[in-house]
């Protein structure tokens, strides 16, 4: 038996792709590819199968019907360098295997994330977790100066503590979350899809989205048909709640979107009569916008 390899992915092994100011994503290793997914799935059919779908069609079928375990036959190992504030979000994905560089053993590198000026924007009025409109340049520059000064001061305090003999595991406590860490991150394709569906989403923080995009780009090289099915049935798809289905029925009967929301019990106004900026009704209208498309 010959070990599965994908030339496009092999060329990327160990290549560090920059993300943010000092970060990177590198594909270190992988196991399996689209064929491994198909091979695992066909075990289910056993002997006497009447119709065996072609590989791409089978992968699309598996994705549509959430037959998930064949996707777990593909594994990825990445080396990632990322700011601690991104790492805190990333580490919440519990189904991966992680080994992080330890600041108990080694000295932290003197790299913090300075944030690109265009990424520093106003608190979003609609999304309590997100950012929105641009800020005046002086506000952006003042914030970046503070970030620079505080991060450098913290690193000076860290270095002074180390020089004075303070244990590394204690000295590190002065470092802010702008500082970088590094880890190996190993996961299978199904859990990678779950990670990507959450972290490529516009609701995820911009910085982790940049990492997720790079992980997705490298992951796609290994299993392009699986990623195509993921794009179509998991990433770029729309889910409708029971109320939203009622609203769509109203729309098909000729009601306006606002009347359809009212009929379906999807609120668009607050108790004081003011329009809502978030919630189920607003999200349904956003889904309609997506379906309408640009223009
Ligand atoms: C936009 C956004 C905002 C967020 N905001 C916050 C926040 O404000 N505060 C906060 O604390 N977190 C926040 N999170 C983190 C979020 O709640 C999840 O912890 C994180 O996204 C990991 O998702 P997960 O558990 O599905 O993934 P994984 O840990 O990778 O798990 C994958 C799947 O395995 C199953 N699973 C794994 N472990 C268990 C378990 N112990 N029990 C049951 N099922 C399990 C679940 O089906 C899960 O979906 C946010 C995440 C996103 C994307």
Short mmCIF file of C-alpha atoms and ligand atoms in Angstrom, two decimals:
data_model
loop_
_atom_site.label_atom_id
_atom_site.label_comp_id
_atom_site.label_asym_id
_atom_site.label_seq_id
_atom_site.Cartn_x
_atom_site.Cartn_y
_atom_site.Cartn_z
CA UNK A 1 0.00 0.00 0.00
CA UNK A 2 1.29 3.48 -0.83
CA UNK A 3 0.91 6.32 1.68
CA UNK A 4 -1.52 8.98 0.43
CA UNK A 5 0.18 12.23 -0.52
CA UNK A 6 -0.98 15.39 -2.24
CA UNK A 7 1.69 17.22 -4.23
CA UNK A 8 0.13 20.67 -3.67
CA UNK A 9 0.12 20.11 0.10
CA UNK A 10 3.57 18.54 0.17
CA UNK A 11 5.02 21.70 -1.36
CA UNK A 12 3.63 23.67 1.60
CA UNK A 13 5.02 21.49 4.38
CA UNK A 14 6.95 23.69 6.80
CA UNK A 15 6.34 26.92 4.87
CA UNK A 16 5.50 29.72 7.30
CA UNK A 17 2.70 31.94 6.00
CA UNK A 18 2.67 35.31 7.74
CA UNK A 19 -0.43 36.41 9.64
CA UNK A 20 -0.60 39.74 11.51
CA UNK A 21 2.68 41.48 12.38
CA UNK A 22 4.69 38.57 13.81
CA UNK A 23 2.51 35.50 13.41
CA UNK A 24 2.37 32.64 10.96
CA UNK A 25 0.59 29.41 10.07
CA UNK A 26 2.55 26.45 8.72
CA UNK A 27 1.26 23.04 7.71
CA UNK A 28 3.60 20.59 9.41
CA UNK A 29 2.01 17.30 8.39
CA UNK A 30 -1.22 15.73 7.21
CA UNK A 31 -2.77 12.30 6.84
CA UNK A 32 -5.30 11.32 4.17
CA UNK A 33 -7.10 13.33 1.50
CA UNK A 34 -10.43 13.25 -0.37
CA UNK A 35 -9.77 9.62 -1.29
CA UNK A 36 -9.40 8.65 2.38
CA UNK A 37 -12.86 10.11 3.08
CA UNK A 38 -14.39 8.15 0.23
CA UNK A 39 -12.53 4.98 1.19
CA UNK A 40 -13.88 5.18 4.77
CA UNK A 41 -17.41 5.96 3.62
CA UNK A 42 -17.50 3.02 1.23
CA UNK A 43 -16.87 0.63 4.11
CA UNK A 44 -20.44 1.46 5.13
CA UNK A 45 -21.82 0.22 1.85
CA UNK A 46 -20.22 -3.21 2.13
CA UNK A 47 -20.73 -5.86 -0.50
CA UNK A 48 -23.65 -5.92 -2.83
CA UNK A 49 -23.89 -2.14 -3.13
CA UNK A 50 -25.95 -1.38 -6.21
CA UNK A 51 -24.90 2.19 -6.92
CA UNK A 52 -21.58 3.62 -5.84
CA UNK A 53 -21.59 7.38 -6.32
CA UNK A 54 -18.58 9.07 -7.81
CA UNK A 55 -16.11 10.42 -5.24
CA UNK A 56 -17.10 14.08 -5.37
CA UNK A 57 -20.79 13.22 -5.33
CA UNK A 58 -20.29 10.91 -2.38
CA UNK A 59 -18.42 13.60 -0.43
CA UNK A 60 -21.22 16.08 -1.12
CA UNK A 61 -23.75 13.48 0.01
CA UNK A 62 -21.82 12.86 3.25
CA UNK A 63 -21.66 16.59 3.98
CA UNK A 64 -25.34 17.18 3.19
CA UNK A 65 -26.48 14.34 5.41
CA UNK A 66 -23.98 15.02 8.19
CA UNK A 67 -22.35 11.64 7.88
CA UNK A 68 -19.35 13.05 9.65
CA UNK A 69 -16.91 10.32 10.61
CA UNK A 70 -15.42 9.76 7.12
CA UNK A 71 -14.14 13.36 7.33
CA UNK A 72 -12.31 12.46 10.53
CA UNK A 73 -10.04 10.17 8.48
CA UNK A 74 -8.13 13.27 7.35
CA UNK A 75 -5.78 14.81 9.91
CA UNK A 76 -3.75 18.01 9.95
CA UNK A 77 -0.91 19.27 12.08
CA UNK A 78 -0.17 22.99 12.02
CA UNK A 79 2.48 25.11 13.68
CA UNK A 80 0.95 28.48 14.58
CA UNK A 81 2.46 31.65 16.02
CA UNK A 82 -0.25 33.96 17.34
CA UNK A 83 -0.91 36.75 19.86
CA UNK A 84 -2.18 35.54 23.24
CA UNK A 85 -5.52 37.34 22.73
CA UNK A 86 -6.12 35.23 19.61
CA UNK A 87 -4.82 32.08 21.31
CA UNK A 88 -7.39 32.50 24.09
CA UNK A 89 -10.19 32.27 21.53
CA UNK A 90 -8.56 29.48 19.53
CA UNK A 91 -7.91 27.26 22.55
CA UNK A 92 -11.65 27.06 23.25
CA UNK A 93 -11.85 24.48 20.46
CA UNK A 94 -11.45 21.45 22.66
CA UNK A 95 -11.39 18.70 20.09
CA UNK A 96 -7.89 19.50 18.81
CA UNK A 97 -4.57 18.34 20.27
CA UNK A 98 -2.41 21.27 21.30
CA UNK A 99 1.13 21.66 22.53
CA UNK A 100 2.10 25.23 23.37
CA UNK A 101 5.53 26.66 24.00
CA UNK A 102 5.97 27.09 27.74
CA UNK A 103 7.10 30.32 29.36
CA UNK A 104 8.02 28.22 32.39
CA UNK A 105 10.82 26.63 30.34
CA UNK A 106 11.74 29.32 27.86
CA UNK A 107 11.94 33.09 27.63
CA UNK A 108 9.11 34.91 25.82
CA UNK A 109 10.14 36.43 22.49
CA UNK A 110 10.06 40.21 22.40
CA UNK A 111 7.18 40.45 19.93
CA UNK A 112 3.80 41.98 20.53
CA UNK A 113 0.96 42.60 18.10
CA UNK A 114 0.91 46.32 17.24
CA UNK A 115 -2.48 46.08 15.41
CA UNK A 116 -2.75 47.53 11.91
CA UNK A 117 -4.19 51.08 11.99
CA UNK A 118 -7.09 50.12 9.70
CA UNK A 119 -8.08 47.30 12.06
CA UNK A 120 -8.67 49.72 14.94
CA UNK A 121 -12.28 50.85 14.60
CA UNK A 122 -15.23 51.99 16.70
CA UNK A 123 -17.21 49.68 18.95
CA UNK A 124 -20.01 48.32 16.77
CA UNK A 125 -23.45 49.68 17.61
CA UNK A 126 -25.12 46.48 16.40
CA UNK A 127 -22.76 43.74 17.51
CA UNK A 128 -21.74 44.04 21.13
CA UNK A 129 -18.72 41.82 20.49
CA UNK A 130 -17.55 43.53 17.32
CA UNK A 131 -16.09 46.62 15.74
CA UNK A 132 -17.73 48.92 13.23
CA UNK A 133 -17.04 52.31 11.66
CA UNK A 134 -13.59 53.88 11.27
CA UNK A 135 -12.18 56.12 14.01
CA UNK A 136 -10.46 59.49 13.61
CA UNK A 137 -6.75 59.04 12.88
CA UNK A 138 -5.68 60.79 16.11
CA UNK A 139 -7.69 58.29 18.19
CA UNK A 140 -6.15 55.36 16.31
CA UNK A 141 -2.64 56.72 16.65
CA UNK A 142 -3.06 57.53 20.37
CA UNK A 143 -4.29 53.99 21.02
CA UNK A 144 -1.41 52.48 19.04
CA UNK A 145 1.08 54.64 20.98
CA UNK A 146 -0.40 53.41 24.27
CA UNK A 147 -0.28 49.81 23.07
CA UNK A 148 3.33 50.23 22.01
CA UNK A 149 4.42 51.93 25.24
CA UNK A 150 2.60 49.56 27.59
CA UNK A 151 3.75 46.44 25.74
CA UNK A 152 7.39 47.61 25.71
CA UNK A 153 7.24 48.66 29.37
CA UNK A 154 5.84 45.24 30.24
CA UNK A 155 8.64 43.49 28.37
CA UNK A 156 11.23 45.65 30.15
CA UNK A 157 9.71 44.66 33.50
CA UNK A 158 9.78 41.02 32.38
CA UNK A 159 13.44 41.22 31.39
CA UNK A 160 14.35 43.00 34.65
CA UNK A 161 12.60 40.28 36.64
CA UNK A 162 14.44 37.52 34.76
CA UNK A 163 17.77 39.32 35.23
CA UNK A 164 17.05 39.60 38.96
CA UNK A 165 16.49 35.84 39.16
CA UNK A 166 12.69 35.74 39.34
CA UNK A 167 11.41 32.37 38.12
CA UNK A 168 10.29 32.42 34.47
CA UNK A 169 6.85 31.09 35.47
CA UNK A 170 6.34 34.20 37.62
CA UNK A 171 8.10 36.82 35.54
CA UNK A 172 5.75 36.11 32.61
CA UNK A 173 2.75 37.40 34.56
CA UNK A 174 3.58 40.98 33.61
CA UNK A 175 3.22 40.31 29.86
CA UNK A 176 -0.02 41.53 28.24
CA UNK A 177 -2.17 39.54 25.80
CA UNK A 178 -0.63 41.43 22.87
CA UNK A 179 2.45 39.17 23.22
CA UNK A 180 2.90 36.16 20.98
CA UNK A 181 2.79 32.47 21.74
CA UNK A 182 3.30 29.42 19.53
CA UNK A 183 1.80 25.94 19.35
CA UNK A 184 1.35 22.76 17.42
CA UNK A 185 -2.32 22.28 16.63
CA UNK A 186 -3.49 18.91 15.39
CA UNK A 187 -7.07 18.19 14.42
CA UNK A 188 -9.14 16.12 12.03
CA UNK A 189 -11.03 17.53 9.09
CA UNK A 190 -14.49 17.37 10.65
CA UNK A 191 -13.36 19.33 13.70
CA UNK A 192 -11.40 21.67 11.45
CA UNK A 193 -14.63 22.39 9.57
CA UNK A 194 -16.33 23.16 12.89
CA UNK A 195 -13.50 25.52 13.85
CA UNK A 196 -13.65 27.22 10.45
CA UNK A 197 -17.41 27.60 10.45
CA UNK A 198 -17.12 29.54 13.72
CA UNK A 199 -13.88 31.41 13.10
CA UNK A 200 -14.32 32.39 9.46
CA UNK A 201 -17.72 33.79 10.33
CA UNK A 202 -18.09 37.57 10.35
CA UNK A 203 -19.06 37.39 14.03
CA UNK A 204 -15.59 36.09 14.92
CA UNK A 205 -12.86 38.60 15.74
CA UNK A 206 -11.03 39.89 12.67
CA UNK A 207 -7.61 38.71 13.91
CA UNK A 208 -8.63 35.07 14.41
CA UNK A 209 -10.45 35.20 11.05
CA UNK A 210 -7.13 35.98 9.38
CA UNK A 211 -5.62 32.85 10.93
CA UNK A 212 -8.68 30.75 10.08
CA UNK A 213 -8.44 31.87 6.44
CA UNK A 214 -4.82 30.71 6.23
CA UNK A 215 -5.63 27.40 7.93
CA UNK A 216 -8.51 26.93 5.46
CA UNK A 217 -6.31 27.73 2.48
CA UNK A 218 -3.75 25.12 3.51
CA UNK A 219 -6.39 22.59 4.55
CA UNK A 220 -8.11 22.91 1.18
CA UNK A 221 -4.95 21.77 -0.62
CA UNK A 222 -5.21 18.40 1.13
CA UNK A 223 -8.91 17.72 0.55
CA UNK A 224 -10.33 20.09 -2.10
CA UNK A 225 -13.56 18.18 -2.76
CA UNK A 226 -14.36 18.06 0.97
CA UNK A 227 -13.75 21.81 1.24
CA UNK A 228 -15.94 22.44 -1.78
CA UNK A 229 -18.75 20.53 -0.06
CA UNK A 230 -18.05 22.40 3.19
CA UNK A 231 -18.28 25.77 1.39
CA UNK A 232 -21.55 24.84 -0.18
CA UNK A 233 -23.41 23.01 2.59
CA UNK A 234 -21.87 24.37 5.77
CA UNK A 235 -20.15 27.72 5.21
CA UNK A 236 -22.21 29.53 2.59
CA UNK A 237 -25.52 27.95 3.50
CA UNK A 238 -28.45 29.42 5.41
CA UNK A 239 -30.42 27.83 8.22
CA UNK A 240 -34.03 28.77 8.87
CA UNK A 241 -35.70 28.51 12.24
CA UNK A 242 -39.35 27.42 12.55
CA UNK A 243 -40.46 31.05 12.79
CA UNK A 244 -38.34 32.01 9.82
CA UNK A 245 -40.04 29.30 7.75
CA UNK A 246 -43.38 30.85 8.73
CA UNK A 247 -42.02 34.24 7.64
CA UNK A 248 -40.88 32.83 4.29
CA UNK A 249 -44.38 31.42 3.78
CA UNK A 250 -45.78 34.91 4.39
CA UNK A 251 -43.30 36.38 1.92
CA UNK A 252 -44.33 33.84 -0.70
CA UNK A 253 -47.94 34.88 -0.06
CA UNK A 254 -46.94 38.43 -1.04
CA UNK A 255 -46.41 40.15 2.35
CA UNK A 256 -43.62 42.66 2.90
CA UNK A 257 -40.59 41.43 4.93
CA UNK A 258 -41.70 43.57 7.89
CA UNK A 259 -45.27 42.16 7.79
CA UNK A 260 -43.87 38.64 7.42
CA UNK A 261 -41.71 39.17 10.53
CA UNK A 262 -44.72 40.44 12.46
CA UNK A 263 -46.81 37.47 11.42
CA UNK A 264 -44.06 35.01 12.30
CA UNK A 265 -43.32 36.56 15.70
CA UNK A 266 -39.87 37.80 14.73
CA UNK A 267 -39.53 41.14 16.57
CA UNK A 268 -38.28 44.22 14.76
CA UNK A 269 -39.25 46.90 17.30
CA UNK A 270 -38.55 47.29 20.99
CA UNK A 271 -41.22 47.80 23.64
CA UNK A 272 -40.67 51.58 23.42
CA UNK A 273 -41.40 51.42 19.65
CA UNK A 274 -37.80 52.02 18.60
CA UNK A 275 -36.38 49.76 15.85
CA UNK A 276 -34.27 46.85 17.08
CA UNK A 277 -30.65 46.69 15.92
CA UNK A 278 -30.16 43.01 16.68
CA UNK A 279 -32.19 39.90 17.44
CA UNK A 280 -34.09 37.26 15.50
CA UNK A 281 -36.11 39.64 13.32
CA UNK A 282 -33.06 41.66 12.29
CA UNK A 283 -31.11 38.46 11.59
CA UNK A 284 -33.94 37.18 9.39
CA UNK A 285 -33.86 40.41 7.34
CA UNK A 286 -30.09 39.97 7.02
CA UNK A 287 -30.67 36.47 5.66
CA UNK A 288 -33.08 37.89 3.09
CA UNK A 289 -30.41 40.44 2.10
CA UNK A 290 -27.94 37.61 1.60
CA UNK A 291 -30.40 35.76 -0.62
CA UNK A 292 -31.10 38.92 -2.64
CA UNK A 293 -27.35 39.38 -3.12
CA UNK A 294 -25.51 42.56 -4.08
CA UNK A 295 -27.37 45.06 -6.25
C1 LIG B 1 -18.30 34.71 17.76
C2 LIG B 1 -17.97 33.97 19.03
C3 LIG B 1 -18.16 34.58 20.25
C4 LIG B 1 -17.84 33.90 21.43
N1 LIG B 1 -18.00 34.55 22.64
C5 LIG B 1 -17.69 33.90 23.78
C6 LIG B 1 -17.82 34.56 25.05
O1 LIG B 1 -18.25 35.70 25.13
N2 LIG B 1 -17.45 33.89 26.17
C7 LIG B 1 -16.99 32.59 26.12
O2 LIG B 1 -16.68 32.04 27.16
N3 LIG B 1 -16.86 31.96 24.93
C8 LIG B 1 -17.19 32.57 23.77
N4 LIG B 1 -17.03 31.92 22.58
C9 LIG B 1 -16.52 30.54 22.57
C10 LIG B 1 -17.66 29.54 22.30
O3 LIG B 1 -18.63 29.57 23.31
C11 LIG B 1 -17.08 28.10 22.17
O4 LIG B 1 -16.49 27.76 23.40
C12 LIG B 1 -16.03 27.99 21.10
O5 LIG B 1 -16.49 28.59 19.91
C13 LIG B 1 -15.74 26.52 20.84
O6 LIG B 1 -16.86 25.96 20.25
P1 LIG B 1 -17.23 24.44 20.45
O7 LIG B 1 -17.39 24.12 21.88
O8 LIG B 1 -18.41 24.15 19.56
O9 LIG B 1 -15.93 23.72 19.80
P2 LIG B 1 -15.06 22.51 20.28
O10 LIG B 1 -14.58 22.69 21.67
O11 LIG B 1 -14.06 22.29 19.20
O12 LIG B 1 -16.04 21.31 20.28
C14 LIG B 1 -16.56 20.79 19.06
C15 LIG B 1 -17.89 20.13 19.38
O13 LIG B 1 -17.65 19.00 20.24
C16 LIG B 1 -18.70 18.91 21.18
N5 LIG B 1 -18.13 19.06 22.52
C17 LIG B 1 -16.83 19.26 22.84
N6 LIG B 1 -16.67 19.29 24.17
C18 LIG B 1 -17.90 19.10 24.70
C19 LIG B 1 -18.40 19.04 26.02
N7 LIG B 1 -17.61 19.16 27.09
N8 LIG B 1 -19.71 18.84 26.18
C20 LIG B 1 -20.54 18.72 25.14
N9 LIG B 1 -20.15 18.76 23.86
C21 LIG B 1 -18.84 18.96 23.65
C22 LIG B 1 -19.71 20.00 20.85
O14 LIG B 1 -20.66 19.48 19.96
C23 LIG B 1 -18.87 21.03 20.12
O15 LIG B 1 -19.59 21.86 19.26
C24 LIG B 1 -17.35 32.57 21.38
C25 LIG B 1 -17.17 31.95 20.14
C26 LIG B 1 -17.47 32.62 18.98
C27 LIG B 1 -17.27 31.94 17.65
#
